[in-house]
XYZ file of C-alpha atoms in Angstrom:
609
model
C 34.447 12.888 -3.393
C 31.591 13.734 -5.724
C 31.641 13.345 -9.482
C 33.105 16.803 -9.992
C 36.261 16.083 -8.036
C 39.427 14.433 -9.222
C 38.514 11.132 -7.568
C 35.368 9.042 -7.462
C 33.388 8.029 -4.399
C 31.700 4.662 -4.045
C 28.236 6.129 -3.461
C 27.710 7.917 -6.788
C 24.249 7.219 -8.168
C 24.624 6.300 -11.884
C 21.234 7.843 -12.528
C 22.674 11.259 -11.685
C 25.303 10.939 -14.396
C 23.042 10.640 -17.465
C 23.347 13.974 -19.282
C 22.132 15.356 -22.589
C 24.835 16.002 -25.170
C 23.651 19.169 -27.000
C 25.622 18.262 -30.143
C 24.048 14.848 -30.683
C 20.764 15.026 -28.791
C 21.725 11.752 -27.032
C 21.628 11.022 -23.312
C 25.092 9.848 -22.246
C 26.281 8.115 -19.088
C 29.116 10.285 -17.699
C 30.872 8.115 -15.181
C 34.243 9.842 -15.547
C 33.192 13.486 -15.621
C 30.830 15.967 -14.100
C 27.170 15.804 -15.149
C 27.389 19.136 -16.867
C 30.132 18.220 -19.295
C 29.230 17.447 -22.879
C 32.464 15.612 -23.618
C 35.456 14.188 -21.795
C 38.911 15.155 -23.104
C 41.364 12.290 -23.567
C 45.150 12.602 -23.244
C 46.794 13.906 -26.407
C 48.870 11.556 -28.466
C 51.825 12.443 -30.541
C 51.035 12.111 -34.265
C 52.424 9.110 -36.085
C 55.594 9.777 -38.012
C 54.718 11.231 -41.365
C 51.081 11.845 -40.533
C 49.742 15.273 -41.490
C 48.045 17.345 -38.836
C 44.892 19.154 -39.904
C 44.857 22.882 -39.144
C 42.396 24.374 -36.724
C 41.456 23.707 -33.114
C 41.806 20.215 -31.686
C 38.546 18.239 -31.366
C 38.090 16.162 -28.223
C 37.647 12.449 -28.792
C 34.335 10.631 -28.486
C 33.866 9.723 -24.793
C 33.345 6.187 -23.640
C 30.019 7.274 -22.223
C 28.572 7.587 -25.739
C 28.528 3.822 -25.967
C 25.923 3.726 -23.199
C 23.603 5.918 -25.242
C 23.629 3.284 -27.981
C 22.838 0.384 -25.685
C 26.186 -1.439 -26.175
C 27.743 -3.627 -23.522
C 31.230 -3.010 -22.203
C 33.688 -5.827 -22.678
C 35.314 -7.768 -19.878
C 38.175 -5.811 -18.317
C 41.523 -6.876 -19.638
C 40.111 -8.999 -22.472
C 40.328 -8.202 -26.152
C 39.466 -10.067 -29.317
C 40.155 -9.302 -32.940
C 36.494 -8.464 -33.521
C 36.147 -6.161 -30.518
C 39.569 -4.587 -30.124
C 39.554 -0.801 -30.072
C 40.995 0.950 -33.137
C 42.126 4.500 -33.797
C 41.499 6.660 -36.807
C 44.117 8.999 -38.217
C 43.351 11.709 -35.668
C 44.076 9.339 -32.792
C 40.426 9.089 -31.733
C 39.665 5.781 -30.068
C 36.813 3.669 -31.494
C 35.003 1.505 -28.954
C 33.980 -2.101 -29.718
C 30.843 -2.151 -31.888
C 30.860 1.657 -32.253
C 30.556 3.242 -35.677
C 33.490 5.420 -36.515
C 32.461 8.957 -37.233
C 34.763 11.780 -38.219
C 34.352 14.647 -35.773
C 33.107 17.958 -37.148
C 35.011 21.162 -36.282
C 33.515 22.907 -33.230
C 31.408 25.981 -33.769
C 32.666 29.368 -32.578
C 31.878 30.037 -28.896
C 29.424 32.841 -29.696
C 27.350 30.470 -31.882
C 27.463 27.520 -29.487
C 26.326 29.715 -26.581
C 23.921 31.956 -28.565
C 20.224 32.434 -27.911
C 19.227 30.482 -30.993
C 21.304 27.515 -29.859
C 19.675 27.551 -26.434
C 16.199 27.390 -28.010
C 17.048 24.683 -30.505
C 15.325 21.458 -29.419
C 17.626 18.450 -29.048
C 17.560 15.831 -31.759
C 15.868 12.546 -31.018
C 18.283 9.835 -30.045
C 19.263 7.539 -32.882
C 20.693 4.904 -30.555
C 18.949 2.258 -28.556
C 20.113 3.339 -25.140
C 18.070 1.031 -23.025
C 16.287 -2.269 -22.995
C 13.145 -3.126 -21.096
C 10.537 -5.850 -21.222
C 8.248 -6.972 -18.452
C 5.534 -9.460 -17.572
C 5.321 -8.608 -13.902
C 8.487 -10.628 -13.287
C 11.079 -9.263 -15.731
C 12.467 -5.778 -16.370
C 16.096 -5.547 -17.452
C 18.184 -2.481 -18.342
C 21.483 -2.462 -20.185
C 23.902 0.377 -19.454
C 27.619 0.544 -20.053
C 30.606 2.847 -20.071
C 33.965 2.203 -18.492
C 34.861 0.464 -15.251
C 32.091 1.976 -13.123
C 29.364 0.763 -15.492
C 30.948 -2.686 -15.534
C 30.893 -2.760 -11.755
C 27.271 -1.649 -11.793
C 26.370 -4.559 -14.075
C 28.194 -6.881 -11.699
C 26.126 -5.380 -8.884
C 22.935 -6.207 -10.825
C 24.255 -9.752 -11.331
C 24.668 -10.132 -7.583
C 21.000 -9.217 -7.096
C 19.742 -12.164 -9.140
C 18.850 -15.405 -7.379
C 19.283 -18.610 -9.396
C 18.136 -22.220 -9.094
C 19.643 -25.173 -10.946
C 16.641 -27.110 -12.266
C 18.766 -29.749 -14.004
C 17.070 -31.517 -16.912
C 13.755 -29.737 -16.282
C 14.922 -26.750 -18.364
C 17.318 -25.659 -21.099
C 21.005 -25.059 -20.391
C 20.988 -21.647 -22.068
C 18.844 -19.216 -24.019
C 18.458 -19.767 -27.779
C 17.685 -16.806 -30.013
C 16.765 -18.907 -33.063
C 13.948 -21.048 -31.646
C 10.611 -20.694 -29.909
C 10.955 -20.280 -26.151
C 8.660 -21.269 -23.277
C 9.072 -19.538 -19.901
C 7.105 -20.371 -16.763
C 6.408 -17.145 -14.858
C 5.479 -17.909 -11.237
C 4.166 -15.615 -8.525
C 4.444 -17.174 -5.071
C 2.322 -16.609 -1.980
C 5.393 -16.472 0.241
C 5.363 -13.494 2.623
C 8.462 -11.317 2.453
C 9.075 -7.675 3.185
C 6.876 -5.234 5.080
C 3.173 -4.803 4.509
C 2.496 -8.306 3.144
C 0.839 -9.665 6.296
C -2.620 -9.614 4.717
C -1.703 -11.811 1.772
C -0.864 -15.482 1.339
C -0.339 -18.149 3.972
C 1.648 -17.011 6.993
C 3.921 -20.067 7.070
C 3.855 -20.836 3.325
C 7.051 -22.116 1.720
C 5.964 -20.260 -1.404
C 3.412 -22.156 -3.510
C 2.638 -21.503 -7.200
C -0.100 -18.974 -6.462
C -0.081 -17.309 -9.887
C 1.389 -19.218 -12.840
C 1.664 -18.211 -16.482
C 3.168 -20.195 -19.347
C 4.736 -17.644 -21.713
C 5.306 -18.929 -25.256
C 7.250 -16.670 -27.629
C 7.181 -17.709 -31.288
C 10.311 -18.660 -33.176
C 10.039 -15.633 -35.490
C 9.201 -13.307 -32.528
C 6.054 -12.124 -34.287
C 3.707 -13.182 -31.489
C 3.436 -14.544 -27.976
C 0.856 -16.494 -25.968
C 0.501 -16.182 -22.189
C -1.572 -19.019 -20.708
C -2.619 -18.756 -17.053
C -2.783 -22.017 -15.084
C -5.305 -21.973 -12.204
C -3.734 -22.712 -8.848
C -6.703 -24.956 -7.876
C -6.354 -27.171 -10.963
C -6.324 -30.872 -10.039
C -3.440 -32.627 -11.803
C -0.640 -35.151 -11.307
C 2.783 -33.975 -10.145
C 5.698 -36.154 -11.313
C 8.738 -37.236 -9.304
C 11.112 -34.268 -9.228
C 14.924 -34.593 -9.039
C 15.871 -31.512 -6.986
C 19.333 -30.039 -6.374
C 20.198 -29.633 -2.688
C 22.380 -26.967 -1.081
C 25.262 -29.443 -0.699
C 25.272 -30.198 -4.438
C 23.520 -33.547 -4.172
C 20.244 -34.411 -5.929
C 17.156 -35.549 -4.028
C 14.085 -36.979 -5.761
C 10.922 -35.416 -4.318
C 8.124 -38.020 -4.735
C 5.256 -37.105 -7.026
C 1.575 -36.846 -6.131
C -1.586 -37.978 -7.916
C -4.640 -35.739 -8.344
C -3.594 -32.788 -6.195
C -3.768 -29.009 -6.581
C -1.352 -27.571 -9.116
C -0.070 -24.920 -6.693
C 1.601 -27.668 -4.613
C 4.034 -28.313 -7.482
C 6.160 -25.578 -5.846
C 7.144 -25.387 -2.178
C 5.362 -28.537 -1.019
C 7.836 -31.071 0.395
C 10.860 -29.142 -0.835
C 9.750 -28.867 -4.474
C 11.529 -26.131 -6.404
C 10.500 -24.268 -9.562
C 11.944 -27.112 -11.640
C 9.163 -29.334 -10.295
C 6.538 -26.813 -11.418
C 8.211 -26.819 -14.849
C 8.062 -30.632 -15.037
C 4.397 -30.583 -13.979
C 3.472 -28.116 -16.738
C 5.404 -30.107 -19.339
C 3.609 -33.320 -18.357
C 0.232 -31.556 -18.255
C 0.462 -29.736 -21.606
C 3.111 -31.531 -23.643
C 4.909 -28.163 -23.967
C 8.600 -28.357 -23.077
C 9.297 -25.534 -20.610
C 12.746 -23.959 -21.134
C 13.104 -21.498 -18.248
C 11.345 -20.082 -15.220
C 11.053 -16.671 -13.562
C 9.767 -16.499 -10.006
C 8.791 -13.492 -7.899
C 6.927 -12.878 -4.647
C 4.456 -10.183 -3.602
C 7.181 -7.543 -3.283
C 7.848 -7.723 -7.038
C 4.452 -6.223 -7.860
C 5.020 -3.332 -5.436
C 8.583 -2.489 -6.470
C 8.118 -2.863 -10.233
C 4.966 -0.759 -10.379
C 6.623 1.973 -8.319
C 9.724 1.832 -10.519
C 7.685 2.586 -13.681
C 5.712 5.356 -11.977
C 2.458 3.415 -11.665
C 0.236 1.284 -13.909
C -3.124 2.405 -15.279
C -6.094 0.156 -14.501
C -9.820 0.509 -15.022
C -12.694 -0.778 -12.896
C -16.315 -0.837 -13.990
C -17.701 -0.186 -10.496
C -16.678 1.246 -7.139
C -14.384 -1.110 -5.186
C -14.176 -1.182 -1.385
C -12.653 -4.515 -0.369
C -12.196 -4.932 3.420
C -9.920 -7.961 2.979
C -7.363 -6.428 0.619
C -8.092 -2.811 1.686
C -8.454 -1.841 -1.978
C -10.564 1.275 -2.506
C -11.145 2.534 -6.055
C -13.968 4.499 -7.624
C -15.356 3.395 -10.979
C -13.133 4.463 -13.869
C -9.423 4.690 -14.597
C -6.693 4.914 -11.955
C -2.906 4.815 -11.848
C -1.811 2.486 -9.071
C 1.538 1.408 -7.667
C 3.137 -0.183 -4.638
C 0.804 -1.528 -1.961
C -2.265 -0.478 -3.913
C -1.092 -2.406 -7.002
C -0.533 -5.535 -4.916
C -4.012 -5.188 -3.408
C -5.471 -4.902 -6.939
C -3.951 -8.143 -8.265
C -4.700 -10.011 -5.023
C -8.348 -8.894 -4.689
C -10.826 -11.673 -5.413
C -14.073 -10.822 -3.626
C -14.697 -7.623 -5.608
C -14.561 -9.011 -9.153
C -16.792 -11.400 -11.100
C -18.192 -14.241 -9.036
C -15.335 -14.008 -6.516
C -13.493 -17.004 -7.980
C -9.805 -17.456 -8.681
C -10.636 -17.650 -12.411
C -12.061 -14.114 -12.311
C -8.997 -12.901 -10.436
C -6.821 -14.451 -13.180
C -8.538 -12.269 -15.785
C -7.972 -9.162 -13.633
C -4.295 -10.080 -13.303
C -4.004 -10.559 -17.069
C -5.453 -7.095 -17.678
C -3.037 -5.657 -15.129
C -0.027 -7.350 -16.793
C -1.100 -6.099 -20.209
C -1.187 -2.555 -18.827
C 2.233 -3.056 -17.205
C 3.675 -4.214 -20.537
C 2.325 -1.130 -22.281
C 3.813 1.103 -19.580
C 7.202 -0.601 -19.870
C 7.238 0.090 -23.613
C 6.024 3.679 -23.255
C 8.143 6.752 -23.944
C 7.727 7.927 -20.347
C 9.626 4.808 -19.225
C 12.142 4.376 -22.030
C 13.210 8.038 -22.069
C 13.954 8.230 -18.338
C 17.437 7.008 -17.337
C 16.565 7.271 -13.634
C 13.426 5.186 -14.106
C 15.364 2.599 -16.119
C 17.953 2.218 -13.371
C 15.198 1.924 -10.766
C 13.670 -0.832 -12.888
C 16.981 -2.668 -13.135
C 17.370 -2.611 -9.358
C 13.767 -3.600 -8.655
C 13.619 -6.402 -11.222
C 16.917 -8.060 -10.380
C 16.172 -7.958 -6.643
C 12.658 -9.363 -7.123
C 13.651 -12.073 -9.581
C 14.640 -15.707 -9.173
C 15.481 -17.585 -12.385
C 17.034 -20.836 -13.553
C 20.780 -20.982 -14.153
C 20.183 -21.124 -17.929
C 19.306 -17.399 -17.883
C 20.837 -16.503 -14.524
C 22.929 -13.449 -15.422
C 22.268 -9.875 -16.478
C 23.714 -10.565 -19.942
C 21.487 -13.598 -20.501
C 18.445 -11.737 -19.232
C 19.427 -8.928 -21.593
C 19.295 -11.418 -24.471
C 15.865 -12.597 -23.323
C 14.691 -8.998 -23.094
C 15.948 -8.130 -26.572
C 14.009 -11.046 -28.041
C 10.847 -10.189 -26.086
C 11.133 -6.570 -27.197
C 10.589 -7.695 -30.810
C 7.020 -8.846 -30.088
C 4.330 -6.273 -30.791
C 1.878 -6.008 -27.839
C -1.053 -6.402 -30.238
C 0.213 -9.909 -30.977
C 0.583 -10.896 -27.300
C -2.510 -12.866 -26.276
C -3.493 -13.764 -22.716
C -5.615 -16.868 -22.239
C -6.486 -19.292 -19.446
C -6.141 -23.062 -19.503
C -9.698 -24.287 -20.233
C -11.138 -25.935 -17.112
C -14.447 -27.094 -15.655
C -15.678 -27.728 -12.130
C -14.326 -30.870 -10.527
C -17.113 -33.474 -10.946
C -15.795 -35.407 -7.927
C -16.857 -32.622 -5.541
C -20.410 -31.897 -4.387
C -19.519 -28.259 -3.813
C -16.726 -27.621 -6.330
C -13.698 -25.836 -4.923
C -11.247 -27.146 -7.507
C -11.224 -27.488 -11.294
C -10.090 -30.068 -13.849
C -8.890 -29.744 -17.442
C -11.606 -29.471 -20.099
C -9.904 -31.657 -22.748
C -12.052 -30.716 -25.753
C -10.865 -27.097 -25.543
C -7.527 -27.585 -23.791
C -5.882 -30.058 -26.164
C -6.214 -27.839 -29.285
C -4.797 -24.924 -27.260
C -1.848 -27.037 -26.093
C -1.295 -28.154 -29.698
C -1.173 -24.570 -30.944
C 1.477 -23.683 -28.353
C 3.492 -26.830 -29.106
C 3.351 -26.189 -32.854
C 4.120 -22.458 -32.517
C 0.743 -21.283 -33.864
C -0.380 -17.789 -32.869
C -3.736 -17.167 -31.175
C -3.898 -13.879 -33.089
C -3.690 -13.338 -36.820
C -0.133 -12.284 -37.578
C 0.752 -11.070 -41.041
C 4.044 -12.576 -42.090
C 6.023 -11.942 -45.252
C 7.041 -15.299 -46.674
C 9.648 -15.848 -49.345
C 8.389 -16.820 -52.787
C 10.154 -20.184 -52.806
C 8.692 -21.070 -49.384
C 5.196 -20.271 -50.642
C 5.679 -22.449 -53.707
C 6.989 -25.350 -51.646
C 4.046 -25.088 -49.256
C 1.548 -24.959 -52.142
C 3.138 -27.963 -53.830
C 2.987 -29.952 -50.581
C -0.647 -29.011 -50.051
C -1.562 -30.376 -53.486
C -0.655 -33.855 -52.252
C -3.941 -33.838 -50.325
C -5.956 -32.808 -53.385
C -7.546 -35.411 -55.634
C -9.712 -38.534 -55.430
C -9.812 -40.627 -52.249
C -10.273 -44.363 -51.986
C -13.062 -45.955 -49.995
C -11.747 -46.729 -46.468
C -12.350 -50.447 -47.059
C -9.889 -50.358 -49.977
C -7.027 -48.757 -48.020
C -4.164 -51.169 -47.248
C -1.824 -49.823 -44.581
C 0.997 -51.077 -42.366
C 1.177 -49.220 -39.037
C 4.469 -48.749 -37.160
C 5.324 -47.066 -33.886
C 8.117 -44.565 -34.594
C 8.347 -42.775 -31.246
C 4.719 -42.600 -30.056
C 3.786 -43.917 -26.586
C 3.930 -47.685 -26.164
C 0.860 -49.464 -27.559
C 0.009 -46.681 -30.011
C 0.297 -48.872 -33.103
C -2.172 -51.446 -31.739
C -4.492 -48.689 -30.492
C -4.498 -47.094 -33.947
C -5.091 -50.430 -35.678
C -8.121 -51.155 -33.490
C -9.510 -47.670 -34.051
C -9.017 -47.813 -37.837
C -10.763 -51.174 -38.145
C -13.605 -50.649 -35.661
C -14.349 -46.949 -36.074
C -13.207 -45.941 -39.566
C -13.736 -49.074 -41.660
C -10.071 -49.377 -42.675
C -10.190 -53.176 -42.492
C -7.057 -53.939 -44.517
C -4.741 -52.579 -41.857
C -1.889 -54.276 -39.997
C 0.326 -53.175 -37.123
C 3.944 -54.282 -37.320
C 5.378 -53.026 -34.030
C 8.264 -50.583 -33.816
C 9.642 -48.757 -36.837
C 13.356 -49.143 -37.732
C 13.981 -45.612 -36.416
C 12.076 -42.981 -34.434
C 10.670 -39.916 -36.183
C 9.627 -36.575 -34.728
C 6.552 -36.193 -36.957
C 4.031 -38.821 -38.063
C 4.660 -39.843 -41.683
C 2.637 -41.510 -44.433
C 4.737 -43.069 -47.212
C 3.169 -44.380 -50.438
C 3.875 -45.259 -54.055
C 2.528 -43.024 -56.863
C -0.325 -45.410 -57.673
C -1.430 -45.379 -54.017
C -2.014 -41.635 -53.752
C -5.804 -42.042 -53.523
C -5.405 -44.448 -50.568
C -2.913 -42.095 -48.889
C -5.261 -39.115 -49.224
C -8.092 -41.073 -47.613
C -5.936 -42.206 -44.679
C -4.558 -38.686 -44.218
C -8.132 -37.415 -43.973
C -9.087 -40.138 -41.488
C -6.002 -39.539 -39.307
C -6.118 -35.741 -39.515
C -2.612 -35.577 -41.022
C -1.183 -32.353 -42.491
C 0.203 -32.174 -46.002
C 3.733 -32.194 -44.582
C 3.161 -35.794 -43.403
C 2.764 -37.039 -46.987
C 5.900 -38.795 -48.284
C 5.528 -39.862 -51.934
C 7.967 -42.613 -52.851
C 7.819 -46.355 -52.349
C 5.489 -48.634 -50.407
C 5.928 -52.121 -48.980
C 4.046 -55.386 -48.857
C 1.530 -56.303 -46.180
C 1.140 -59.708 -44.503
C -0.643 -61.047 -47.609
C 2.122 -59.937 -49.928
C 0.076 -57.060 -51.346
C 1.378 -53.478 -51.678
C 0.477 -51.293 -48.677
C 1.052 -47.693 -47.697
C 3.175 -47.143 -44.564
C 1.964 -45.133 -41.555
C 4.699 -44.352 -39.011
C 3.437 -42.815 -35.782
C 5.917 -40.165 -34.649
C 6.609 -38.437 -31.343
C 3.848 -35.935 -32.164
C 1.186 -38.670 -32.104
C -1.443 -37.864 -29.447
C -3.766 -40.849 -29.690
C -6.086 -42.614 -32.107
C -8.724 -40.215 -33.371
C -6.842 -37.095 -32.246
C -5.683 -35.009 -35.245
C -1.892 -34.749 -35.418
C -2.026 -31.338 -37.026
C -2.526 -28.357 -34.693
C -5.537 -26.174 -35.475
C -4.926 -22.847 -37.181
C -7.502 -21.007 -35.051
C -8.069 -20.869 -31.320
C -10.834 -23.197 -30.051
C -14.280 -21.654 -29.739
C -15.134 -20.458 -26.252
C -11.648 -20.045 -24.751
C -10.935 -16.827 -22.868
C -8.655 -14.386 -24.730
C -7.461 -10.814 -24.263
C -4.790 -8.963 -26.266
C -2.041 -7.128 -24.380
C -2.527 -3.896 -26.342
C -6.165 -3.504 -25.285
C -7.201 -1.748 -22.067
C -10.171 -3.475 -20.409
C -12.187 -2.446 -17.349
C -12.349 -5.123 -14.639
C -15.858 -5.974 -13.502
């Protein structure tokens, strides 16, 4: 039966049941009534003994569907907690979990509610957050909820999602109170119709397009770093879960293309995560993987993505034809756009990466636009398309966990989302370069900024007064006179740095920096996360000099007591922490992006050349 009957069929499209309530101006998901109804009557209850009944006509209770218009999630059927249990006000109206109680106003007379003026009155803007959406070409999640049918629909979305257990390569769950790093991978695996012209015919699905998404702890900014597929790097041994529940270690490879970190020899996305962590020093928490079909279905679900090209494009390989200027593309045409290489720049994969970044920035803007967020049908299409196209790790492998990820991503302003590319240079081992290698001078500062949660864009943040004072007081520890390097006496310990770091630092200090009165004393009593420099008050000038030489931040300074060196003389104490990157490499991350790295902000539309 259809939605207007007394029963409910299994083929009702939830998108057809979003209706506008003329009293509130909210769209509501009517899963238990006809689309034209503005409210759903509930069975009458007898008043409690002694309770007074207000005169006048009876007001129908707030329908369960109103919860959907506020973006709240239905609870598990049959479960109830003290914090979420429904309550009733004195009129017997049922309050849903998390819903604000609001006393119903008396209904207007029929002639006023149906009058000409009422028909012309524009609906109020919705005050509730009815939907949730965030996308990077691999993620678009919608939250809807009202009653049993909505719960079943969410379970249907859950069944769409493919998951992979990556074991220790990623986090067990999603944390809302810390920075998060997600590896977004587009594979070259052919699936679906119309993909015969792309990728390798028999490919197991290599890491064709890879982006490391870093979202800051305070959600004020995000960095998206593209990793070239032809980057030469080392791939570590990868413990990989098998279908029977066992774990098989896939052997690593030395100096191979990065794209083989996925698919080659049975490597899963967890292996790509381990490779990125070893390459950058950034701990990857989760992954999201999609194939070519994701681009087609997601762009169609949002009604197309606007792109701009600086010249006419007629690519016989991808079959992309566009005249110079702006175009809205979707489906097969969108896939051809992000896969085209011969028509942009110098026909390299690096130029195609920049085109893809511009496309993703445009997709993000479209996902946040009113035309997307105000359309229930489009939101449901997005939910279907995204969950079917998406494969994720078990740490975020449910619609509720992806909802949490989406809510956190939604907090980031597009103007503070920066796309960049891992700095590379032509492989010097090749006469005719076809691969690239990391350019360490530019890459290491970029990695450090991501590790230390430093934005590539200037983000204005409101700091508390006490935090500002504490930071200023700490910074003053670096101000003042500095001893001559030859007068600095220091004991060096390894407190969590790679093996041999203390001896390496000692040699560097003595031979390169003139700190001759230095001694290395092996391992520290305990490991420390950050490199520390402890000193007595009368050694502050020595500590300031060593901090300058080592590139230590003010936070590394630990005024207090010192110890004796091998000659029985007082010496400051340098403990190399887990953040130590090598002798001569500043421990502190830079506050600005390195000169010369490629950057583009997600809120800016750029024409591809």
